[in-house]
Amino acid sequence: MKKILVTGFEPFGGAKINPAWEAVKALPETIVGAQVIKLHVPVEFGAGAQKVIDALEAERPEIVLCVGQAGGRSKITPEFVGINWAHARIPDNAGKQPLSQRIIDGAPDAYFASLPVNAMVAAMNQAEIPAAVSYTAGTYVCNDVMYQVLHALATRFPETRGTFLHVPFATEQVVEKNAAAAEKAAAAEKTRQVPSMSLEMMTRGLQIALEAALANDVDLADSESGTTC
Ligand code: PCA
C-alpha cells in the first residue's frame, strides 16, 4: 500500500490551537488507496524537521506534505520554495530564536517543491476552495521544516515527493480574537480584517490537494498561478 505522510504543527505564539494539526487530524485514514500517516510536529527549529525526517526514514512514503498555519493569509497555499535561511521574529516553542543564519551550511540556497503545486491549487479552486501557490514559506519554523525536508528528499529519499502547505487561521481563532478585542473598538475594527477559513474546508482542501498530488507526476503549466510584483 502506498503511504502519504502528512504533518501538522502544535500551537505556537500563545495560540490555543494550530489549525494545521486540526485539519490534518481530521483527514481520512486512506486517500485513493494510499495510507495516510499523520504526524504531530513541535514548533522548534531543528527538532521539528528531525521528527519529520525520522518518519520519512521509518515509513518511506510516496508523498510527504507538511502543513502549518499562516495567520493573515486568506487561502490555502501550497509552497513552491524553501530557502536556506532562518530569521525568527519570535522565539520557537523551545525558546530558540535564530537570526540571519543558514539552516544547513554548504547546502543549496533553496529547494523547489517536488509536488505539483499548480495542479494542487487548480484542483482546490475547482472544488470552490480558495487556494493559491505561495512563493515564500517565511523564515520561521515552517520554512525550516520545509527546507530540511526537501534537502533530505534530495539527498536521502529520492523516491519521495514533497512540499509544505500553509492554511489560514481557523474561523474560531478569529472569533476568539474578536471576542478578546471587543472591549477596544479600534482593535475590534482591526481584527475584523483578519481572514479565516473553516477547519472543515481546510480538511477538504488538503484531501483534494493530496489527490491531485497522487494523480499528477508532472505539474500543470498554468499561467494563472504566476505572480507579478
Ligand atoms: N506556522 C509557523 C510555524 C508553525 C506554524 O504552524 C510558520 O509559518 O513558520
GROMACS .gro file of C-alpha atoms and ligand atoms in nm:
model
  238
    1MET     CA    1   0.000   0.000   0.000
    2LYS     CA    2   0.127   0.346  -0.091
    3LYS     CA    3   0.186   0.580   0.202
    4ILE     CA    4   0.129   0.954   0.240
    5LEU     CA    5   0.293   1.129   0.535
    6VAL     CA    6   0.101   1.441   0.639
    7THR     CA    7   0.235   1.652   0.923
    8GLY     CA    8   0.074   1.933   1.130
    9PHE     CA    9   0.226   2.167   1.388
   10GLU     CA   10   0.139   2.214   1.754
   11PRO     CA   11   0.013   2.562   1.859
   12PHE     CA   12   0.266   2.846   1.889
   13GLY     CA   13   0.284   3.216   1.972
   14GLY     CA   14   0.028   3.187   2.253
   15ALA     CA   15  -0.249   3.034   2.037
   16LYS     CA   16  -0.473   2.760   2.179
   17ILE     CA   17  -0.489   2.552   1.862
   18ASN     CA   18  -0.299   2.520   1.540
   19PRO     CA   19  -0.548   2.478   1.253
   20ALA     CA   20  -0.281   2.288   1.060
   21TRP     CA   21  -0.288   1.994   1.302
   22GLU     CA   22  -0.666   2.019   1.349
   23ALA     CA   23  -0.717   1.991   0.972
   24VAL     CA   24  -0.461   1.711   0.932
   25LYS     CA   25  -0.609   1.515   1.223
   26ALA     CA   26  -0.950   1.509   1.052
   27LEU     CA   27  -0.820   1.358   0.724
   28PRO     CA   28  -0.946   1.010   0.636
   29GLU     CA   29  -0.721   0.709   0.702
   30THR     CA   30  -0.680   0.643   0.328
   31ILE     CA   31  -0.684   0.865   0.018
   32VAL     CA   32  -0.734   0.694  -0.321
   33GLY     CA   33  -0.596   0.371  -0.179
   34ALA     CA   34  -0.293   0.528  -0.009
   35GLN     CA   35  -0.248   0.503   0.369
   36VAL     CA   36  -0.246   0.845   0.538
   37ILE     CA   37   0.009   0.871   0.820
   38LYS     CA   38  -0.049   1.176   1.043
   39LEU     CA   39   0.235   1.327   1.244
   40HIS     CA   40   0.217   1.599   1.511
   41VAL     CA   41   0.526   1.822   1.494
   42PRO     CA   42   0.678   2.061   1.752
   43VAL     CA   43   0.725   2.427   1.658
   44GLU     CA   44   1.101   2.409   1.714
   45PHE     CA   45   1.389   2.488   1.483
   46GLY     CA   46   1.576   2.165   1.409
   47ALA     CA   47   1.366   1.930   1.625
   48GLY     CA   48   1.054   1.981   1.411
   49ALA     CA   49   1.238   1.890   1.091
   50GLN     CA   50   1.413   1.598   1.261
   51LYS     CA   51   1.082   1.444   1.366
   52VAL     CA   52   0.957   1.455   1.005
   53ILE     CA   53   1.285   1.316   0.871
   54ASP     CA   54   1.274   1.028   1.125
   55ALA     CA   55   0.923   0.944   0.999
   56LEU     CA   56   1.047   0.955   0.636
   57GLU     CA   57   1.318   0.707   0.732
   58ALA     CA   58   1.073   0.477   0.909
   59GLU     CA   59   0.781   0.494   0.665
   60ARG     CA   60   0.939   0.566   0.323
   61PRO     CA   61   0.619   0.734   0.197
   62GLU     CA   62   0.538   0.813  -0.165
   63ILE     CA   63   0.444   1.168  -0.067
   64VAL     CA   64   0.516   1.399   0.227
   65LEU     CA   65   0.308   1.710   0.287
   66CYS     CA   66   0.391   1.930   0.588
   67VAL     CA   67   0.117   2.169   0.696
   68GLY     CA   68   0.146   2.489   0.901
   69GLN     CA   69  -0.056   2.797   0.988
   70ALA     CA   70  -0.001   3.126   0.809
   71GLY     CA   71  -0.224   3.362   1.007
   72GLY     CA   72  -0.333   3.651   0.787
   73ARG     CA   73  -0.344   3.458   0.460
   74SER     CA   74  -0.689   3.415   0.310
   75LYS     CA   75  -0.627   3.097   0.111
   76ILE     CA   76  -0.476   2.751   0.134
   77THR     CA   77  -0.127   2.800  -0.006
   78PRO     CA   78   0.098   2.515  -0.120
   79GLU     CA   79   0.457   2.640  -0.106
   80PHE     CA   80   0.681   2.644  -0.413
   81VAL     CA   81   1.019   2.711  -0.249
   82GLY     CA   82   1.203   2.653   0.080
   83ILE     CA   83   1.507   2.876   0.145
   84ASN     CA   84   1.828   2.803   0.335
   85TRP     CA   85   1.771   3.085   0.584
   86ALA     CA   86   1.642   3.114   0.940
   87HIS     CA   87   1.537   3.450   1.083
   88ALA     CA   88   1.283   3.427   1.364
   89ARG     CA   89   1.058   3.720   1.462
   90ILE     CA   90   0.953   3.535   1.780
   91PRO     CA   91   1.122   3.254   1.978
   92ASP     CA   92   1.011   2.899   1.890
   93ASN     CA   93   0.839   2.676   2.148
   94ALA     CA   94   1.180   2.578   2.293
   95GLY     CA   95   1.289   2.942   2.326
   96LYS     CA   96   1.528   2.935   2.029
   97GLN     CA   97   1.537   3.242   1.806
   98PRO     CA   98   1.791   3.210   1.525
   99LEU     CA   99   1.866   3.534   1.344
  100SER     CA  100   2.011   3.580   0.995
  101GLN     CA  101   2.166   3.237   0.960
  102ARG     CA  102   2.183   2.950   0.717
  103ILE     CA  103   1.987   2.639   0.808
  104ILE     CA  104   2.245   2.400   0.659
  105ASP     CA  105   2.594   2.535   0.585
  106GLY     CA  106   2.718   2.446   0.240
  107ALA     CA  107   2.378   2.326   0.116
  108PRO     CA  108   2.194   2.492  -0.175
  109ASP     CA  109   2.031   2.832  -0.120
  110ALA     CA  110   1.687   2.688  -0.196
  111TYR     CA  111   1.491   2.381  -0.293
  112PHE     CA  112   1.175   2.379  -0.504
  113ALA     CA  113   0.868   2.170  -0.418
  114SER     CA  114   0.866   1.827  -0.577
  115LEU     CA  115   0.486   1.802  -0.557
  116PRO     CA  116   0.272   1.959  -0.834
  117VAL     CA  117   0.168   2.280  -0.655
  118ASN     CA  118  -0.015   2.423  -0.958
  119ALA     CA  119  -0.223   2.108  -1.002
  120MET     CA  120  -0.300   2.102  -0.630
  121VAL     CA  121  -0.419   2.463  -0.639
  122ALA     CA  122  -0.621   2.410  -0.957
  123ALA     CA  123  -0.798   2.109  -0.803
  124MET     CA  124  -0.885   2.301  -0.485
  125ASN     CA  125  -1.013   2.601  -0.681
  126GLN     CA  126  -1.217   2.366  -0.899
  127ALA     CA  127  -1.385   2.247  -0.578
  128GLU     CA  128  -1.460   2.612  -0.478
  129ILE     CA  129  -1.189   2.614  -0.208
  130PRO     CA  130  -0.975   2.933  -0.205
  131ALA     CA  131  -0.618   2.832  -0.287
  132ALA     CA  132  -0.310   2.987  -0.445
  133VAL     CA  133   0.055   2.894  -0.495
  134SER     CA  134   0.284   3.074  -0.247
  135TYR     CA  135   0.641   3.165  -0.331
  136THR     CA  136   0.755   3.218   0.028
  137ALA     CA  137   0.718   2.997   0.335
  138GLY     CA  138   0.869   3.274   0.552
  139THR     CA  139   1.186   3.241   0.762
  140TYR     CA  140   1.044   3.075   1.075
  141VAL     CA  141   0.992   2.709   1.171
  142CYS     CA  142   0.769   2.623   0.873
  143ASN     CA  143   1.042   2.719   0.627
  144ASP     CA  144   1.300   2.538   0.846
  145VAL     CA  145   1.097   2.218   0.820
  146MET     CA  146   1.027   2.267   0.450
  147TYR     CA  147   1.390   2.334   0.364
  148GLN     CA  148   1.530   2.048   0.572
  149VAL     CA  149   1.270   1.801   0.445
  150LEU     CA  150   1.336   1.895   0.081
  151HIS     CA  151   1.710   1.865   0.148
  152ALA     CA  152   1.652   1.517   0.293
  153LEU     CA  153   1.440   1.419  -0.010
  154ALA     CA  154   1.711   1.543  -0.247
  155THR     CA  155   1.997   1.370  -0.068
  156ARG     CA  156   1.846   1.063   0.101
  157PHE     CA  157   1.492   0.984  -0.013
  158PRO     CA  158   1.473   1.041  -0.391
  159GLU     CA  159   1.166   0.818  -0.419
  160THR     CA  160   0.955   1.057  -0.206
  161ARG     CA  161   0.795   1.374  -0.341
  162GLY     CA  162   0.706   1.655  -0.103
  163THR     CA  163   0.629   2.012  -0.017
  164PHE     CA  164   0.485   2.237   0.252
  165LEU     CA  165   0.136   2.390   0.263
  166HIS     CA  166   0.006   2.679   0.473
  167VAL     CA  167  -0.352   2.719   0.595
  168PRO     CA  168  -0.518   3.041   0.719
  169PHE     CA  169  -0.648   3.098   1.072
  170ALA     CA  170  -0.945   2.875   1.153
  171THR     CA  171  -1.270   3.064   1.182
  172GLU     CA  172  -1.291   3.001   1.558
  173GLN     CA  173  -0.948   3.159   1.613
  174VAL     CA  174  -1.068   3.483   1.462
  175VAL     CA  175  -1.388   3.474   1.665
  176GLU     CA  176  -1.169   3.443   1.976
  177LYS     CA  177  -0.958   3.735   1.865
  178ASN     CA  178  -1.271   3.939   1.803
  179ALA     CA  179  -1.408   3.849   2.146
  180ALA     CA  180  -1.084   3.945   2.319
  181ALA     CA  181  -1.066   4.271   2.130
  182ALA     CA  182  -1.430   4.363   2.170
  183GLU     CA  183  -1.354   4.598   2.459
  184LYS     CA  184  -1.145   4.813   2.235
  185ALA     CA  185  -1.338   4.937   1.939
  186ALA     CA  186  -1.024   5.021   1.747
  187ALA     CA  187  -0.873   4.679   1.799
  188ALA     CA  188  -1.200   4.515   1.708
  189GLU     CA  189  -1.202   4.716   1.387
  190LYS     CA  190  -0.861   4.572   1.304
  191THR     CA  191  -0.948   4.212   1.380
  192ARG     CA  192  -1.250   4.231   1.154
  193GLN     CA  193  -0.998   4.236   0.870
  194VAL     CA  194  -0.839   3.902   0.968
  195PRO     CA  195  -0.930   3.636   0.713
  196SER     CA  196  -1.013   3.282   0.818
  197MET     CA  197  -1.143   2.950   0.686
  198SER     CA  198  -1.344   2.671   0.845
  199LEU     CA  199  -1.148   2.365   0.957
  200GLU     CA  200  -1.390   2.152   0.757
  201MET     CA  201  -1.299   2.338   0.435
  202MET     CA  202  -0.927   2.309   0.517
  203THR     CA  203  -0.950   1.933   0.560
  204ARG     CA  204  -1.144   1.901   0.234
  205GLY     CA  205  -0.883   2.120   0.064
  206LEU     CA  206  -0.599   1.903   0.197
  207GLN     CA  207  -0.767   1.587   0.075
  208ILE     CA  208  -0.824   1.734  -0.274
  209ALA     CA  209  -0.465   1.863  -0.285
  210LEU     CA  210  -0.331   1.520  -0.192
  211GLU     CA  211  -0.549   1.350  -0.455
  212ALA     CA  212  -0.411   1.594  -0.714
  213ALA     CA  213  -0.056   1.523  -0.596
  214LEU     CA  214  -0.109   1.148  -0.638
  215ALA     CA  215  -0.267   1.196  -0.980
  216ASN     CA  216  -0.005   1.433  -1.127
  217ASP     CA  217   0.359   1.327  -1.160
  218VAL     CA  218   0.423   1.634  -1.370
  219ASP     CA  219   0.284   1.973  -1.270
  220LEU     CA  220   0.046   2.180  -1.482
  221ALA     CA  221   0.196   2.476  -1.665
  222ASP     CA  222  -0.082   2.708  -1.554
  223SER     CA  223  -0.026   3.078  -1.617
  224GLU     CA  224  -0.284   3.178  -1.353
  225SER     CA  225  -0.057   3.077  -1.069
  226GLY     CA  226   0.222   3.313  -1.171
  227THR     CA  227   0.258   3.635  -0.974
  228THR     CA  228   0.364   3.990  -1.053
  229CYS     CA  229   0.501   4.240  -0.803
  230PCA     N1  230   0.336   2.822   1.139
  230PCA     C1  231   0.466   2.876   1.167
  230PCA     C2  232   0.539   2.770   1.244
  230PCA     C3  233   0.435   2.672   1.286
  230PCA     C4  234   0.316   2.708   1.209
  230PCA     O1  235   0.210   2.643   1.207
  230PCA     C5  236   0.538   2.923   1.041
  230PCA     O2  237   0.471   2.961   0.943
  230PCA     O3  238   0.661   2.925   1.037
   0.00000   0.00000   0.00000
